[in-house]
mmCIF file of C-alpha atoms and ligand atoms in Angstrom:
data_model
loop_
_atom_site.group_PDB
_atom_site.id
_atom_site.type_symbol
_atom_site.label_atom_id
_atom_site.label_comp_id
_atom_site.label_asym_id
_atom_site.label_seq_id
_atom_site.Cartn_x
_atom_site.Cartn_y
_atom_site.Cartn_z
ATOM 1 C CA MET D 1286 -20.566 -5.659 -12.337
ATOM 2 C CA SER D 1287 -17.450 -7.823 -12.456
ATOM 3 C CA ASP D 1288 -16.921 -10.850 -10.247
ATOM 4 C CA SER D 1289 -14.560 -8.989 -7.938
ATOM 5 C CA GLU D 1290 -17.195 -6.344 -7.290
ATOM 6 C CA GLN D 1291 -19.899 -8.784 -6.213
ATOM 7 C CA LYS D 1292 -20.698 -8.319 -2.554
ATOM 8 C CA VAL D 1293 -20.242 -11.354 -0.350
ATOM 9 C CA VAL D 1294 -23.046 -11.697 2.184
ATOM 10 C CA ARG D 1295 -23.128 -14.573 4.669
ATOM 11 C CA SER D 1296 -25.114 -15.209 7.810
ATOM 12 C CA ASP D 1297 -23.367 -15.103 11.135
ATOM 13 C CA ALA D 1298 -23.627 -18.901 11.350
ATOM 14 C CA GLU D 1299 -21.975 -19.258 7.938
ATOM 15 C CA TRP D 1300 -19.112 -16.955 8.909
ATOM 16 C CA ARG D 1301 -18.551 -19.046 12.026
ATOM 17 C CA THR D 1302 -18.135 -22.169 9.919
ATOM 18 C CA VAL D 1303 -15.784 -20.703 7.281
ATOM 19 C CA LEU D 1304 -13.538 -18.630 9.559
ATOM 20 C CA THR D 1305 -11.243 -19.615 12.393
ATOM 21 C CA ALA D 1306 -12.181 -18.290 15.822
ATOM 22 C CA GLN D 1307 -9.551 -15.567 15.556
ATOM 23 C CA GLN D 1308 -10.531 -14.604 12.011
ATOM 24 C CA TYR D 1309 -14.154 -14.432 13.114
ATOM 25 C CA HIS D 1310 -13.297 -12.253 16.110
ATOM 26 C CA VAL D 1311 -11.344 -9.761 13.977
ATOM 27 C CA LEU D 1312 -13.432 -9.732 10.788
ATOM 28 C CA ARG D 1313 -16.946 -10.031 12.205
ATOM 29 C CA GLU D 1314 -16.583 -8.664 15.760
ATOM 30 C CA LYS D 1315 -14.071 -5.887 14.975
ATOM 31 C CA GLY D 1316 -11.487 -7.462 17.222
ATOM 32 C CA THR D 1317 -7.807 -6.592 17.299
ATOM 33 C CA GLU D 1318 -5.072 -9.205 17.485
ATOM 34 C CA ARG D 1319 -2.305 -8.590 19.994
ATOM 35 C CA PRO D 1320 0.570 -6.632 18.427
ATOM 36 C CA PHE D 1321 3.575 -8.560 17.082
ATOM 37 C CA THR D 1322 1.619 -11.829 17.048
ATOM 38 C CA GLY D 1323 0.337 -11.957 13.463
ATOM 39 C CA VAL D 1324 2.052 -14.325 11.040
ATOM 40 C CA LEU D 1325 2.086 -11.737 8.233
ATOM 41 C CA THR D 1326 3.393 -8.780 10.249
ATOM 42 C CA GLU D 1327 7.018 -9.392 9.235
ATOM 43 C CA ASN D 1328 6.286 -10.998 5.873
ATOM 44 C CA ARG D 1329 8.591 -9.596 3.163
ATOM 45 C CA GLU D 1330 7.578 -11.788 0.233
ATOM 46 C CA THR D 1331 6.275 -10.435 -3.054
ATOM 47 C CA GLY D 1332 2.609 -11.132 -3.590
ATOM 48 C CA GLY D 1333 -0.909 -10.137 -2.710
ATOM 49 C CA TYR D 1334 -2.721 -9.761 0.606
ATOM 50 C CA HIS D 1335 -6.293 -10.989 0.367
ATOM 51 C CA CYS D 1336 -9.296 -10.775 2.652
ATOM 52 C CA ALA D 1337 -9.449 -13.890 4.845
ATOM 53 C CA GLY D 1338 -13.225 -13.694 4.668
ATOM 54 C CA CYS D 1339 -13.925 -13.448 0.955
ATOM 55 C CA GLY D 1340 -10.592 -13.654 -0.880
ATOM 56 C CA ALA D 1341 -10.686 -10.159 -2.387
ATOM 57 C CA LEU D 1342 -7.276 -8.662 -3.136
ATOM 58 C CA LEU D 1343 -6.814 -5.855 -0.597
ATOM 59 C CA PHE D 1344 -3.144 -4.863 -0.586
ATOM 60 C CA ALA D 1345 -0.089 -5.551 -2.751
ATOM 61 C CA SER D 1346 3.268 -6.334 -1.194
ATOM 62 C CA ASP D 1347 4.872 -3.249 -2.737
ATOM 63 C CA ALA D 1348 2.599 -1.108 -0.538
ATOM 64 C CA LYS D 1349 3.769 -2.867 2.655
ATOM 65 C CA PHE D 1350 6.265 -1.111 4.894
ATOM 66 C CA ASP D 1351 7.880 -1.764 8.238
ATOM 67 C CA SER D 1352 5.959 0.451 10.652
ATOM 68 C CA HIS D 1353 7.285 -1.255 13.825
ATOM 69 C CA CYS D 1354 3.746 -0.950 15.198
ATOM 70 C CA GLY D 1355 3.163 -4.691 15.481
ATOM 71 C CA TRP D 1356 0.632 -5.145 12.697
ATOM 72 C CA PRO D 1357 0.997 -5.435 8.898
ATOM 73 C CA SER D 1358 1.100 -1.884 7.553
ATOM 74 C CA PHE D 1359 0.450 -0.598 4.060
ATOM 75 C CA THR D 1360 0.577 2.807 2.382
ATOM 76 C CA ILE D 1361 -2.298 2.252 -0.035
ATOM 77 C CA PRO D 1362 -4.952 -0.371 -0.831
ATOM 78 C CA ALA D 1363 -4.880 -2.454 -4.013
ATOM 79 C CA GLY D 1364 -7.240 -0.271 -6.000
ATOM 80 C CA SER D 1365 -9.554 2.537 -5.039
ATOM 81 C CA ARG D 1366 -12.487 0.207 -4.355
ATOM 82 C CA ALA D 1367 -10.794 -2.597 -2.426
ATOM 83 C CA VAL D 1368 -11.577 -1.233 1.034
ATOM 84 C CA GLU D 1369 -14.065 1.120 2.646
ATOM 85 C CA GLU D 1370 -13.359 3.603 5.428
ATOM 86 C CA HIS D 1371 -15.683 4.530 8.294
ATOM 87 C CA GLU D 1372 -15.438 6.909 11.240
ATOM 88 C CA ASP D 1373 -14.974 4.896 14.444
ATOM 89 C CA MET D 1374 -15.574 6.642 17.764
ATOM 90 C CA SER D 1375 -15.144 3.528 19.950
ATOM 91 C CA PHE D 1376 -12.834 3.422 22.989
ATOM 92 C CA GLY D 1377 -13.009 7.215 23.360
ATOM 93 C CA MET D 1378 -10.931 7.825 20.248
ATOM 94 C CA ARG D 1379 -11.709 9.126 16.809
ATOM 95 C CA ARG D 1380 -10.248 6.656 14.345
ATOM 96 C CA VAL D 1381 -10.979 5.596 10.794
ATOM 97 C CA GLU D 1382 -11.955 1.954 10.499
ATOM 98 C CA VAL D 1383 -11.016 0.017 7.349
ATOM 99 C CA THR D 1384 -13.317 -2.730 6.083
ATOM 100 C CA CYS D 1385 -13.273 -5.074 3.089
ATOM 101 C CA ALA D 1386 -15.458 -3.538 0.394
ATOM 102 C CA ARG D 1387 -16.604 -6.959 -0.761
ATOM 103 C CA CYS D 1388 -17.686 -8.693 2.464
ATOM 104 C CA GLY D 1389 -17.720 -5.886 5.023
ATOM 105 C CA GLY D 1390 -15.173 -7.628 7.229
ATOM 106 C CA HIS D 1391 -13.264 -5.470 9.705
ATOM 107 C CA LEU D 1392 -9.591 -5.185 8.733
ATOM 108 C CA GLY D 1393 -8.102 -2.509 10.991
ATOM 109 C CA HIS D 1394 -7.680 1.268 10.949
ATOM 110 C CA VAL D 1395 -5.934 3.880 8.811
ATOM 111 C CA PHE D 1396 -3.811 6.583 10.437
ATOM 112 C CA PRO D 1397 -2.319 9.773 8.944
ATOM 113 C CA ASP D 1398 1.243 8.968 10.039
ATOM 114 C CA GLY D 1399 2.474 6.822 7.169
ATOM 115 C CA PRO D 1400 5.372 7.341 4.784
ATOM 116 C CA HIS D 1401 5.348 9.005 1.409
ATOM 117 C CA PRO D 1402 3.729 9.059 -1.059
ATOM 118 C CA THR D 1403 0.332 8.753 0.683
ATOM 119 C CA GLY D 1404 1.251 9.702 4.247
ATOM 120 C CA LEU D 1405 -1.119 6.964 5.345
ATOM 121 C CA ARG D 1406 -0.631 3.867 7.453
ATOM 122 C CA TYR D 1407 -3.211 1.178 6.884
ATOM 123 C CA CYS D 1408 -2.746 -0.783 10.095
ATOM 124 C CA ILE D 1409 -4.288 -4.163 9.345
ATOM 125 C CA ASN D 1410 -4.798 -7.260 11.474
ATOM 126 C CA SER D 1411 -2.781 -10.176 10.140
ATOM 127 C CA ALA D 1412 -5.710 -12.440 11.044
ATOM 128 C CA SER D 1413 -7.921 -10.633 8.549
ATOM 129 C CA LEU D 1414 -5.529 -11.387 5.684
ATOM 130 C CA THR D 1415 -4.240 -14.296 3.670
ATOM 131 C CA PHE D 1416 -1.083 -14.006 1.576
ATOM 132 C CA SER D 1417 -0.562 -15.321 -1.936
ATOM 133 C CA ARG D 1418 2.706 -15.202 -3.877
ATOM 134 C CA ALA D 1419 0.722 -15.049 -7.095
ATOM 135 C CA ASN D 1420 -1.970 -12.518 -7.949
ATOM 136 C CA VAL D 1421 -0.167 -9.323 -6.964
HETATM 137 FE FE1 LIG L 558 -13.714 -9.578 2.360
#
């Protein structure tokens, strides 16, 4: 197993110390930031989007598109094992939750209304991500 595939497991108390309150709410409590408030929603720079919890590369900038939905949106994850998808029946809706495969942190949801080539829109909380110009 390579380094990037090692699971990151922390106690709730540890997560509270390493994450900001907003990061903790999104990643560990499945919260959703208010639309159009995230610092990375309009980011157009070339680079990599990493998990704010564990640093794993989740999305590359070339997969980002302007969805006008108020959250960073991507057509495809950075590799087939970067994220995991789970049925989410909360709030009376059937949605597909997206989590970080490495630390289990909640990222957002994926919807079948994205552009070509995947037709998918990974709608991801800015607070769950960090951006790096290197490491695309
Ligand atoms: Fe993670």
